[in-house]
Amino acid sequence: KKCAVIGGGNVAIDVCRTAIRLGAQDTYVIYRRSQAEMPADEEEISEAMAEGVKFRFLSAPVEIIGKDGKVSALKVERMELGEPDEKGRRRPIEVPGSEFEMACDSVIMALGTSPNPLLAATTEGLETNRRGCITADEHGATTRKGVFAGGDAVTGAATVILAMGAGRTAARAIDEYIKKR
């Protein structure tokens, strides 16, 4: 019912809008820079806002909080913009002591083509390979029981078609996993 989507690109916007259409009551984009630096198309951002997506600009995830294997909140830290990085975008800088918790029951990472190291660092038992990609079997099962992954987070940069196929494979495995519980 409360979904936090980490990222600022078109995929993050698509994920939020899909979450709303699937019944999420509150959907948030968590993005570490301002709207001006956001890589998503301005039209996509406007349409998402009109559809009810909420934005937490200048915010970065610190920790996914859960209990009994379920997400209950996202710890977020406020950011401010510093000097431009190598791409010319102003670099986000943490604001000390600004952490807060957002209640949510799902967190979706929509961050480019390489896995965010925060995911493995905050998820006990989730192994990654030397490139930082999540270790998963041919069904998408990771090294942490009940956690599945696919697409670029597992393979590194690849095509949308391959990611979609991995998603379908993992969905079947998740269904089987749940039925056996």
CSV table of N, CA and C in Angstrom, one decimal:
chain,number,residue,atom,x,y,z
A,1,LYS,N,0.8,-1.2,0.0
A,1,LYS,CA,0.0,0.0,0.0
A,1,LYS,C,0.8,1.3,0.0
A,2,LYS,N,2.1,1.2,0.6
A,2,LYS,CA,3.0,2.3,0.6
A,2,LYS,C,4.3,1.9,0.0
A,3,CYS,N,4.6,2.5,-1.2
A,3,CYS,CA,5.7,2.1,-2.0
A,3,CYS,C,6.7,3.2,-2.1
A,4,ALA,N,8.0,2.9,-1.9
A,4,ALA,CA,9.1,3.8,-2.1
A,4,ALA,C,9.9,3.3,-3.3
A,5,VAL,N,10.1,4.2,-4.2
A,5,VAL,CA,10.9,3.9,-5.4
A,5,VAL,C,12.1,4.7,-5.4
A,6,ILE,N,13.3,4.1,-5.4
A,6,ILE,CA,14.6,4.8,-5.4
A,6,ILE,C,15.1,5.0,-6.8
A,7,GLY,N,15.3,6.3,-7.1
A,7,GLY,CA,15.8,6.6,-8.5
A,7,GLY,C,15.2,7.8,-9.0
A,8,GLY,N,15.7,8.3,-10.1
A,8,GLY,CA,15.2,9.5,-10.7
A,8,GLY,C,15.0,9.5,-12.2
A,9,GLY,N,15.2,8.3,-12.8
A,9,GLY,CA,15.1,8.2,-14.3
A,9,GLY,C,13.6,7.8,-14.7
A,10,ASN,N,13.5,7.6,-16.0
A,10,ASN,CA,12.2,7.2,-16.5
A,10,ASN,C,11.7,5.9,-16.0
A,11,VAL,N,12.6,5.0,-15.7
A,11,VAL,CA,12.2,3.7,-15.1
A,11,VAL,C,11.6,3.9,-13.8
A,12,ALA,N,12.2,4.7,-12.9
A,12,ALA,CA,11.6,5.0,-11.6
A,12,ALA,C,10.2,5.6,-11.7
A,13,ILE,N,10.0,6.5,-12.7
A,13,ILE,CA,8.7,7.1,-12.9
A,13,ILE,C,7.7,6.0,-13.4
A,14,ASP,N,8.1,5.2,-14.3
A,14,ASP,CA,7.2,4.1,-14.8
A,14,ASP,C,6.9,3.2,-13.6
A,15,VAL,N,7.8,2.8,-12.8
A,15,VAL,CA,7.6,1.9,-11.6
A,15,VAL,C,6.5,2.5,-10.7
A,16,CYS,N,6.6,3.8,-10.4
A,16,CYS,CA,5.7,4.5,-9.5
A,16,CYS,C,4.3,4.5,-10.1
A,17,ARG,N,4.2,4.8,-11.4
A,17,ARG,CA,2.9,4.9,-12.0
A,17,ARG,C,2.3,3.5,-12.1
A,18,THR,N,3.1,2.5,-12.3
A,18,THR,CA,2.6,1.1,-12.3
A,18,THR,C,2.1,0.7,-10.9
A,19,ALA,N,2.9,1.1,-9.9
A,19,ALA,CA,2.5,0.8,-8.5
A,19,ALA,C,1.1,1.4,-8.2
A,20,ILE,N,0.9,2.6,-8.6
A,20,ILE,CA,-0.4,3.3,-8.3
A,20,ILE,C,-1.5,2.5,-9.1
A,21,ARG,N,-1.3,2.1,-10.3
A,21,ARG,CA,-2.3,1.4,-11.1
A,21,ARG,C,-2.6,0.0,-10.5
A,22,LEU,N,-1.6,-0.6,-9.8
A,22,LEU,CA,-1.8,-1.9,-9.1
A,22,LEU,C,-2.4,-1.8,-7.7
A,23,GLY,N,-2.7,-0.5,-7.3
A,23,GLY,CA,-3.4,-0.4,-6.0
A,23,GLY,C,-2.6,0.3,-4.9
A,24,ALA,N,-1.4,0.7,-5.1
A,24,ALA,CA,-0.6,1.4,-4.0
A,24,ALA,C,-1.4,2.7,-3.7
A,25,GLN,N,-1.5,2.9,-2.4
A,25,GLN,CA,-2.2,4.1,-1.9
A,25,GLN,C,-1.3,5.3,-1.9
A,26,ASP,N,0.0,5.1,-1.5
A,26,ASP,CA,1.0,6.1,-1.5
A,26,ASP,C,2.2,5.6,-2.2
A,27,THR,N,2.7,6.4,-3.2
A,27,THR,CA,3.9,6.0,-3.9
A,27,THR,C,4.8,7.2,-3.9
A,28,TYR,N,6.1,7.0,-3.6
A,28,TYR,CA,7.0,8.0,-3.5
A,28,TYR,C,8.2,7.7,-4.4
A,29,VAL,N,8.7,8.8,-5.0
A,29,VAL,CA,10.0,8.7,-5.7
A,29,VAL,C,11.0,9.3,-4.7
A,30,ILE,N,12.1,8.6,-4.4
A,30,ILE,CA,13.1,9.1,-3.5
A,30,ILE,C,14.3,9.4,-4.4
A,31,TYR,N,14.7,10.6,-4.5
A,31,TYR,CA,15.8,11.0,-5.4
A,31,TYR,C,16.7,12.0,-4.7
A,32,ARG,N,18.0,11.7,-4.9
A,32,ARG,CA,19.0,12.4,-4.1
A,32,ARG,C,19.4,13.8,-4.6
A,33,ARG,N,18.9,14.2,-5.7
A,33,ARG,CA,19.1,15.5,-6.3
A,33,ARG,C,17.8,16.2,-6.4
A,34,SER,N,17.8,17.4,-6.9
A,34,SER,CA,16.6,18.2,-7.1
A,34,SER,C,15.8,17.8,-8.4
A,35,GLN,N,14.6,18.3,-8.6
A,35,GLN,CA,13.9,18.0,-9.8
A,35,GLN,C,14.7,18.5,-11.0
A,36,ALA,N,15.4,19.6,-10.9
A,36,ALA,CA,16.1,20.1,-12.0
A,36,ALA,C,17.2,19.2,-12.5
A,37,GLU,N,17.8,18.4,-11.7
A,37,GLU,CA,18.8,17.4,-12.1
A,37,GLU,C,18.3,16.0,-12.4
A,38,MET,N,17.0,15.8,-12.2
A,38,MET,CA,16.4,14.5,-12.4
A,38,MET,C,16.5,14.1,-13.9
A,39,PRO,N,17.0,12.9,-14.2
A,39,PRO,CA,17.2,12.5,-15.6
A,39,PRO,C,15.9,12.1,-16.3
A,40,ALA,N,14.8,11.9,-15.6
A,40,ALA,CA,13.5,11.5,-16.2
A,40,ALA,C,13.0,12.7,-17.1
A,41,ASP,N,12.2,12.3,-18.1
A,41,ASP,CA,11.6,13.4,-18.9
A,41,ASP,C,10.7,14.2,-18.1
A,42,GLU,N,10.7,15.5,-18.3
A,42,GLU,CA,9.9,16.5,-17.6
A,42,GLU,C,8.4,16.1,-17.8
A,43,GLU,N,8.0,15.7,-19.0
A,43,GLU,CA,6.6,15.3,-19.2
A,43,GLU,C,6.2,14.1,-18.4
A,44,GLU,N,7.2,13.1,-18.3
A,44,GLU,CA,6.9,11.9,-17.4
A,44,GLU,C,6.7,12.3,-16.0
A,45,ILE,N,7.6,13.2,-15.5
A,45,ILE,CA,7.5,13.7,-14.1
A,45,ILE,C,6.1,14.4,-13.9
A,46,SER,N,5.8,15.3,-14.8
A,46,SER,CA,4.5,16.0,-14.6
A,46,SER,C,3.3,15.0,-14.6
A,47,GLU,N,3.3,14.1,-15.5
A,47,GLU,CA,2.2,13.1,-15.6
A,47,GLU,C,2.2,12.2,-14.3
A,48,ALA,N,3.3,11.9,-13.8
A,48,ALA,CA,3.4,11.1,-12.5
A,48,ALA,C,2.8,11.9,-11.4
A,49,MET,N,3.2,13.2,-11.3
A,49,MET,CA,2.6,14.1,-10.3
A,49,MET,C,1.1,14.2,-10.4
A,50,ALA,N,0.6,14.3,-11.6
A,50,ALA,CA,-0.8,14.4,-11.8
A,50,ALA,C,-1.5,13.1,-11.4
A,51,GLU,N,-0.8,12.0,-11.6
A,51,GLU,CA,-1.4,10.7,-11.3
A,51,GLU,C,-1.3,10.4,-9.8
A,52,GLY,N,-0.6,11.2,-9.0
A,52,GLY,CA,-0.6,11.1,-7.5
A,52,GLY,C,0.8,10.6,-7.0
A,53,VAL,N,1.8,10.5,-7.8
A,53,VAL,CA,3.1,10.1,-7.3
A,53,VAL,C,3.6,11.3,-6.5
A,54,LYS,N,4.2,11.0,-5.3
A,54,LYS,CA,4.8,12.0,-4.4
A,54,LYS,C,6.3,12.0,-4.6
A,55,PHE,N,7.0,13.1,-4.5
A,55,PHE,CA,8.4,13.1,-4.7
A,55,PHE,C,9.1,13.6,-3.5
A,56,ARG,N,10.2,12.9,-3.1
A,56,ARG,CA,11.1,13.3,-2.0
A,56,ARG,C,12.4,13.7,-2.7
A,57,PHE,N,12.5,14.9,-3.1
A,57,PHE,CA,13.8,15.3,-3.7
A,57,PHE,C,14.8,15.6,-2.6
A,58,LEU,N,16.1,15.6,-3.0
A,58,LEU,CA,17.2,15.8,-2.1
A,58,LEU,C,17.1,14.9,-0.9
A,59,SER,N,16.8,13.6,-1.2
A,59,SER,CA,16.7,12.6,-0.2
A,59,SER,C,17.4,11.3,-0.7
A,60,ALA,N,18.0,10.6,0.2
A,60,ALA,CA,18.7,9.4,-0.2
A,60,ALA,C,18.5,8.3,0.8
A,61,PRO,N,18.2,7.0,0.3
A,61,PRO,CA,18.0,5.9,1.2
A,61,PRO,C,19.3,5.6,2.0
A,62,VAL,N,19.1,5.2,3.3
A,62,VAL,CA,20.2,4.8,4.1
A,62,VAL,C,20.0,3.4,4.5
A,63,GLU,N,18.8,3.0,4.8
A,63,GLU,CA,18.5,1.6,5.3
A,63,GLU,C,17.1,1.2,5.1
A,64,ILE,N,16.9,0.0,4.7
A,64,ILE,CA,15.6,-0.6,4.6
A,64,ILE,C,15.3,-1.3,5.9
A,65,ILE,N,14.2,-0.9,6.6
A,65,ILE,CA,13.9,-1.4,7.9
A,65,ILE,C,12.8,-2.4,7.8
A,66,GLY,N,12.9,-3.6,8.4
A,66,GLY,CA,11.9,-4.6,8.3
A,66,GLY,C,11.8,-5.4,9.6
A,67,LYS,N,10.7,-6.2,9.7
A,67,LYS,CA,10.5,-7.1,10.8
A,67,LYS,C,9.9,-8.3,10.3
A,68,ASP,N,10.4,-9.5,10.7
A,68,ASP,CA,9.8,-10.8,10.3
A,68,ASP,C,9.9,-10.9,8.8
A,69,GLY,N,10.9,-10.4,8.1
A,69,GLY,CA,11.1,-10.6,6.7
A,69,GLY,C,10.2,-9.6,5.8
A,70,LYS,N,9.6,-8.7,6.5
A,70,LYS,CA,8.7,-7.7,5.7
A,70,LYS,C,9.2,-6.3,5.9
A,71,VAL,N,9.2,-5.5,4.8
A,71,VAL,CA,9.6,-4.1,4.9
A,71,VAL,C,8.5,-3.3,5.7
A,72,SER,N,9.0,-2.5,6.6
A,72,SER,CA,8.1,-1.6,7.4
A,72,SER,C,8.4,-0.2,7.2
A,73,ALA,N,9.7,0.2,6.9
A,73,ALA,CA,10.0,1.6,6.7
A,73,ALA,C,11.3,1.7,5.9
A,74,LEU,N,11.6,2.9,5.5
A,74,LEU,CA,12.8,3.3,4.8
A,74,LEU,C,13.4,4.4,5.5
A,75,LYS,N,14.7,4.2,6.0
A,75,LYS,CA,15.4,5.3,6.6
A,75,LYS,C,16.0,6.1,5.5
A,76,VAL,N,15.8,7.4,5.5
A,76,VAL,CA,16.2,8.4,4.5
A,76,VAL,C,17.0,9.5,5.1
A,77,GLU,N,17.9,10.0,4.3
A,77,GLU,CA,18.8,11.1,4.8
A,77,GLU,C,18.6,12.3,3.8
A,78,ARG,N,18.4,13.4,4.3
A,78,ARG,CA,18.3,14.6,3.4
A,78,ARG,C,19.7,15.0,2.8
A,79,MET,N,19.6,15.5,1.6
A,79,MET,CA,20.8,15.9,0.9
A,79,MET,C,20.8,17.4,0.6
A,80,GLU,N,21.9,17.9,0.2
A,80,GLU,CA,22.0,19.3,-0.3
A,80,GLU,C,23.0,19.2,-1.5
A,81,LEU,N,22.8,20.1,-2.4
A,81,LEU,CA,23.7,20.0,-3.6
A,81,LEU,C,25.0,20.8,-3.5
A,82,GLY,N,26.1,20.1,-3.8
A,82,GLY,CA,27.4,20.8,-3.8
A,82,GLY,C,27.9,21.1,-5.1
A,83,GLU,N,29.2,21.0,-5.3
A,83,GLU,CA,29.8,21.3,-6.6
A,83,GLU,C,29.4,20.3,-7.7
A,84,PRO,N,29.5,20.7,-8.9
A,84,PRO,CA,29.1,19.8,-10.0
A,84,PRO,C,30.1,18.6,-10.1
A,85,ASP,N,29.6,17.4,-10.5
A,85,ASP,CA,30.4,16.2,-10.7
A,85,ASP,C,31.0,16.2,-12.1
A,86,GLU,N,31.6,15.1,-12.5
A,86,GLU,CA,32.2,15.0,-13.8
A,86,GLU,C,31.2,15.1,-15.0
A,87,LYS,N,29.9,14.9,-14.7
A,87,LYS,CA,28.9,15.0,-15.7
A,87,LYS,C,28.3,16.4,-15.7
A,88,GLY,N,28.7,17.3,-14.8
A,88,GLY,CA,28.2,18.6,-14.7
A,88,GLY,C,27.0,18.8,-13.8
A,89,ARG,N,26.5,17.7,-13.3
A,89,ARG,CA,25.4,17.7,-12.3
A,89,ARG,C,25.9,18.0,-10.9
A,90,ARG,N,25.2,18.9,-10.2
A,90,ARG,CA,25.7,19.2,-8.8
A,90,ARG,C,25.6,17.9,-8.0
A,91,ARG,N,26.7,17.7,-7.3
A,91,ARG,CA,26.9,16.5,-6.5
A,91,ARG,C,26.1,16.6,-5.2
A,92,PRO,N,25.3,15.5,-4.9
A,92,PRO,CA,24.6,15.5,-3.6
A,92,PRO,C,25.5,15.3,-2.4
A,93,ILE,N,25.2,16.0,-1.3
A,93,ILE,CA,26.0,15.9,-0.1
A,93,ILE,C,25.1,15.7,1.0
A,94,GLU,N,25.4,14.7,1.9
A,94,GLU,CA,24.6,14.4,3.0
A,94,GLU,C,24.4,15.5,4.0
A,95,VAL,N,23.3,15.7,4.6
A,95,VAL,CA,23.1,16.7,5.6
A,95,VAL,C,23.1,16.0,6.9
A,96,PRO,N,24.2,16.2,7.7
A,96,PRO,CA,24.4,15.5,9.0
A,96,PRO,C,23.2,15.6,9.9
A,97,GLY,N,22.8,14.5,10.5
A,97,GLY,CA,21.7,14.5,11.5
A,97,GLY,C,20.3,14.7,10.9
A,98,SER,N,20.1,14.5,9.6
A,98,SER,CA,18.9,14.8,9.0
A,98,SER,C,18.0,13.5,8.7
A,99,GLU,N,18.5,12.4,9.2
A,99,GLU,CA,17.8,11.1,8.9
A,99,GLU,C,16.3,11.1,9.4
A,100,PHE,N,15.5,10.5,8.7
A,100,PHE,CA,14.1,10.3,9.1
A,100,PHE,C,13.6,9.0,8.5
A,101,GLU,N,12.5,8.4,9.1
A,101,GLU,CA,12.0,7.2,8.6
A,101,GLU,C,10.6,7.4,7.9
A,102,MET,N,10.5,6.8,6.8
A,102,MET,CA,9.2,6.8,6.0
A,102,MET,C,8.6,5.4,6.1
A,103,ALA,N,7.4,5.4,6.6
A,103,ALA,CA,6.6,4.1,6.6
A,103,ALA,C,6.4,3.7,5.2
A,104,CYS,N,6.7,2.4,4.9
A,104,CYS,CA,6.4,1.8,3.6
A,104,CYS,C,6.4,0.3,3.7
A,105,ASP,N,5.7,-0.4,2.8
A,105,ASP,CA,5.7,-1.8,2.8
A,105,ASP,C,6.4,-2.4,1.6
A,106,SER,N,6.9,-1.6,0.7
A,106,SER,CA,7.7,-2.1,-0.4
A,106,SER,C,8.7,-1.0,-0.8
A,107,VAL,N,9.9,-1.5,-1.2
A,107,VAL,CA,10.9,-0.6,-1.7
A,107,VAL,C,11.4,-1.2,-3.0
A,108,ILE,N,11.4,-0.3,-4.0
A,108,ILE,CA,11.8,-0.8,-5.4
A,108,ILE,C,13.0,0.1,-5.8
A,109,MET,N,14.1,-0.6,-6.1
A,109,MET,CA,15.3,0.1,-6.6
A,109,MET,C,15.2,0.2,-8.1
A,110,ALA,N,15.2,1.5,-8.6
A,110,ALA,CA,15.1,1.7,-10.1
A,110,ALA,C,16.3,2.6,-10.4
A,111,LEU,N,17.5,2.0,-10.3
A,111,LEU,CA,18.8,2.8,-10.4
A,111,LEU,C,19.7,2.3,-11.4
A,112,GLY,N,19.6,2.8,-12.6
A,112,GLY,CA,20.5,2.5,-13.7
A,112,GLY,C,20.8,1.0,-13.9
A,113,THR,N,22.0,0.7,-14.5
A,113,THR,CA,22.3,-0.6,-14.9
A,113,THR,C,23.2,-1.4,-14.0
A,114,SER,N,23.7,-0.8,-13.0
A,114,SER,CA,24.5,-1.5,-12.0
A,114,SER,C,23.8,-1.5,-10.7
A,115,PRO,N,23.9,-2.6,-10.0
A,115,PRO,CA,23.2,-2.7,-8.7
A,115,PRO,C,23.7,-1.7,-7.7
A,116,ASN,N,22.8,-1.2,-6.9
A,116,ASN,CA,23.2,-0.2,-5.8
A,116,ASN,C,23.8,-1.1,-4.7
A,117,PRO,N,25.0,-0.7,-4.3
A,117,PRO,CA,25.7,-1.5,-3.2
A,117,PRO,C,24.9,-1.4,-1.9
A,118,LEU,N,24.0,-0.5,-1.7
A,118,LEU,CA,23.2,-0.4,-0.5
A,118,LEU,C,22.4,-1.6,-0.3
A,119,LEU,N,21.9,-2.2,-1.4
A,119,LEU,CA,21.0,-3.3,-1.3
A,119,LEU,C,21.7,-4.5,-0.6
A,120,ALA,N,22.9,-4.9,-1.1
A,120,ALA,CA,23.7,-6.0,-0.5
A,120,ALA,C,24.2,-5.6,0.9
A,121,ALA,N,24.6,-4.4,1.1
A,121,ALA,CA,25.1,-3.9,2.4
A,121,ALA,C,24.0,-4.0,3.5
A,122,THR,N,22.8,-3.8,3.1
A,122,THR,CA,21.7,-3.8,4.1
A,122,THR,C,20.8,-5.0,4.1
A,123,THR,N,21.2,-6.0,3.3
A,123,THR,CA,20.4,-7.2,3.3
A,123,THR,C,21.2,-8.4,3.7
A,124,GLU,N,21.1,-8.8,4.9
A,124,GLU,CA,21.9,-9.9,5.4
A,124,GLU,C,21.7,-11.2,4.6
A,125,GLY,N,22.8,-11.8,4.2
A,125,GLY,CA,22.8,-13.1,3.5
A,125,GLY,C,22.6,-12.9,2.0
A,126,LEU,N,22.6,-11.7,1.5
A,126,LEU,CA,22.5,-11.5,0.0
A,126,LEU,C,23.9,-11.3,-0.5
A,127,GLU,N,24.3,-12.3,-1.3
A,127,GLU,CA,25.7,-12.3,-1.9
A,127,GLU,C,25.7,-11.6,-3.2
A,128,THR,N,26.8,-11.0,-3.5
A,128,THR,CA,27.1,-10.4,-4.8
A,128,THR,C,28.4,-10.9,-5.4
A,129,ASN,N,28.5,-10.8,-6.7
A,129,ASN,CA,29.8,-11.2,-7.3
A,129,ASN,C,30.8,-10.1,-7.3
A,130,ARG,N,31.9,-10.3,-8.0
A,130,ARG,CA,33.0,-9.3,-8.0
A,130,ARG,C,32.6,-8.0,-8.6
A,131,ARG,N,31.6,-8.0,-9.5
A,131,ARG,CA,31.1,-6.8,-10.2
A,131,ARG,C,30.0,-6.1,-9.4
A,132,GLY,N,29.6,-6.7,-8.3
A,132,GLY,CA,28.5,-6.1,-7.5
A,132,GLY,C,27.2,-6.5,-7.8
A,133,CYS,N,27.1,-7.5,-8.8
A,133,CYS,CA,25.8,-8.0,-9.2
A,133,CYS,C,25.3,-9.1,-8.2
A,134,ILE,N,24.0,-9.1,-8.0
A,134,ILE,CA,23.4,-10.0,-7.0
A,134,ILE,C,23.6,-11.5,-7.6
A,135,THR,N,24.0,-12.4,-6.7
A,135,THR,CA,24.1,-13.8,-7.1
A,135,THR,C,22.7,-14.4,-7.0
A,136,ALA,N,22.3,-15.0,-8.2
A,136,ALA,CA,21.0,-15.7,-8.2
A,136,ALA,C,21.1,-16.9,-9.2
A,137,ASP,N,20.3,-17.9,-8.9
A,137,ASP,CA,20.3,-19.1,-9.8
A,137,ASP,C,19.4,-18.9,-11.0
A,138,GLU,N,19.3,-19.9,-11.8
A,138,GLU,CA,18.5,-19.7,-13.1
A,138,GLU,C,17.0,-19.4,-12.9
A,139,HIS,N,16.5,-19.6,-11.6
A,139,HIS,CA,15.1,-19.2,-11.3
A,139,HIS,C,15.0,-17.9,-10.7
A,140,GLY,N,16.1,-17.2,-10.4
A,140,GLY,CA,16.1,-15.9,-9.8
A,140,GLY,C,16.3,-15.9,-8.3
A,141,ALA,N,16.4,-17.1,-7.7
A,141,ALA,CA,16.5,-17.3,-6.2
A,141,ALA,C,17.9,-16.8,-5.8
A,142,THR,N,18.0,-15.9,-4.9
A,142,THR,CA,19.3,-15.4,-4.4
A,142,THR,C,19.8,-16.2,-3.3
A,143,THR,N,20.9,-15.8,-2.7
A,143,THR,CA,21.4,-16.6,-1.6
A,143,THR,C,20.7,-16.3,-0.3
A,144,ARG,N,19.7,-15.4,-0.3
A,144,ARG,CA,18.9,-15.2,0.9
A,144,ARG,C,17.5,-15.8,0.6
A,145,LYS,N,17.1,-16.7,1.5
A,145,LYS,CA,15.9,-17.4,1.3
A,145,LYS,C,14.7,-16.5,1.2
A,146,GLY,N,13.9,-16.7,0.2
A,146,GLY,CA,12.7,-15.9,-0.1
A,146,GLY,C,12.9,-14.6,-0.8
A,147,VAL,N,14.2,-14.3,-1.2
A,147,VAL,CA,14.5,-13.1,-2.0
A,147,VAL,C,14.9,-13.5,-3.4
A,148,PHE,N,14.3,-12.9,-4.4
A,148,PHE,CA,14.5,-13.2,-5.8
A,148,PHE,C,15.0,-12.0,-6.5
A,149,ALA,N,15.8,-12.2,-7.6
A,149,ALA,CA,16.2,-11.0,-8.4
A,149,ALA,C,16.4,-11.4,-9.8
A,150,GLY,N,16.4,-10.5,-10.7
A,150,GLY,CA,16.7,-10.7,-12.1
A,150,GLY,C,17.0,-9.4,-12.8
A,151,GLY,N,17.3,-9.5,-14.1
A,151,GLY,CA,17.6,-8.4,-14.9
A,151,GLY,C,19.0,-7.8,-14.6
A,152,ASP,N,19.2,-6.5,-14.8
A,152,ASP,CA,20.5,-5.9,-14.7
A,152,ASP,C,21.2,-6.1,-13.3
A,153,ALA,N,20.3,-6.2,-12.3
A,153,ALA,CA,20.9,-6.4,-10.9
A,153,ALA,C,21.6,-7.7,-10.8
A,154,VAL,N,21.3,-8.7,-11.6
A,154,VAL,CA,22.0,-10.0,-11.6
A,154,VAL,C,23.0,-10.1,-12.7
A,155,THR,N,22.6,-9.6,-13.9
A,155,THR,CA,23.5,-9.8,-15.1
A,155,THR,C,24.4,-8.7,-15.4
A,156,GLY,N,24.1,-7.5,-14.9
A,156,GLY,CA,24.8,-6.3,-15.3
A,156,GLY,C,24.0,-5.8,-16.5
A,157,ALA,N,24.4,-4.7,-17.1
A,157,ALA,CA,23.7,-4.1,-18.2
A,157,ALA,C,23.4,-5.1,-19.3
A,158,ALA,N,22.1,-5.1,-19.7
A,158,ALA,CA,21.6,-6.1,-20.7
A,158,ALA,C,20.4,-5.4,-21.3
A,159,THR,N,19.6,-6.2,-22.1
A,159,THR,CA,18.5,-5.7,-22.8
A,159,THR,C,17.2,-5.7,-21.9
A,160,VAL,N,16.2,-4.9,-22.3
A,160,VAL,CA,14.9,-4.9,-21.6
A,160,VAL,C,14.3,-6.3,-21.8
A,161,ILE,N,14.4,-6.9,-22.9
A,161,ILE,CA,13.8,-8.2,-23.2
A,161,ILE,C,14.4,-9.2,-22.2
A,162,LEU,N,15.7,-9.3,-22.0
A,162,LEU,CA,16.3,-10.2,-21.1
A,162,LEU,C,15.8,-10.0,-19.7
A,163,ALA,N,15.7,-8.7,-19.3
A,163,ALA,CA,15.2,-8.3,-18.0
A,163,ALA,C,13.8,-8.8,-17.8
A,164,MET,N,12.9,-8.6,-18.8
A,164,MET,CA,11.6,-9.0,-18.7
A,164,MET,C,11.5,-10.5,-18.6
A,165,GLY,N,12.3,-11.2,-19.3
A,165,GLY,CA,12.3,-12.7,-19.2
A,165,GLY,C,12.7,-13.1,-17.8
A,166,ALA,N,13.7,-12.5,-17.3
A,166,ALA,CA,14.2,-12.8,-15.9
A,166,ALA,C,13.1,-12.5,-14.9
A,167,GLY,N,12.3,-11.5,-15.1
A,167,GLY,CA,11.2,-11.1,-14.2
A,167,GLY,C,10.1,-12.2,-14.3
A,168,ARG,N,9.8,-12.6,-15.4
A,168,ARG,CA,8.8,-13.7,-15.6
A,168,ARG,C,9.3,-15.0,-14.9
A,169,THR,N,10.5,-15.3,-15.1
A,169,THR,CA,11.1,-16.5,-14.5
A,169,THR,C,11.0,-16.4,-13.0
A,170,ALA,N,11.5,-15.3,-12.5
A,170,ALA,CA,11.5,-15.1,-11.0
A,170,ALA,C,10.1,-15.1,-10.5
A,171,ALA,N,9.1,-14.5,-11.2
A,171,ALA,CA,7.7,-14.5,-10.8
A,171,ALA,C,7.2,-15.9,-10.6
A,172,ARG,N,7.5,-16.8,-11.6
A,172,ARG,CA,7.1,-18.2,-11.4
A,172,ARG,C,7.7,-18.8,-10.2
A,173,ALA,N,9.0,-18.6,-10.0
A,173,ALA,CA,9.7,-19.1,-8.8
A,173,ALA,C,9.1,-18.6,-7.5
A,174,ILE,N,8.8,-17.3,-7.5
A,174,ILE,CA,8.2,-16.7,-6.3
A,174,ILE,C,6.8,-17.4,-6.0
A,175,ASP,N,6.1,-17.6,-7.1
A,175,ASP,CA,4.8,-18.2,-6.9
A,175,ASP,C,4.9,-19.6,-6.3
A,176,GLU,N,5.9,-20.4,-6.8
A,176,GLU,CA,6.1,-21.7,-6.3
A,176,GLU,C,6.6,-21.6,-4.8
A,177,TYR,N,7.5,-20.7,-4.5
A,177,TYR,CA,8.0,-20.5,-3.2
A,177,TYR,C,6.8,-20.2,-2.2
A,178,ILE,N,5.9,-19.3,-2.6
A,178,ILE,CA,4.8,-19.0,-1.7
A,178,ILE,C,3.9,-20.1,-1.5
A,179,LYS,N,3.6,-20.9,-2.6
A,179,LYS,CA,2.7,-22.0,-2.5
A,179,LYS,C,3.2,-23.1,-1.6
A,180,LYS,N,4.5,-23.2,-1.4
A,180,LYS,CA,5.1,-24.2,-0.6
A,180,LYS,C,5.2,-23.8,0.9
A,181,ARG,N,4.9,-22.6,1.2
A,181,ARG,CA,5.0,-22.1,2.5
A,181,ARG,C,3.8,-22.4,3.4
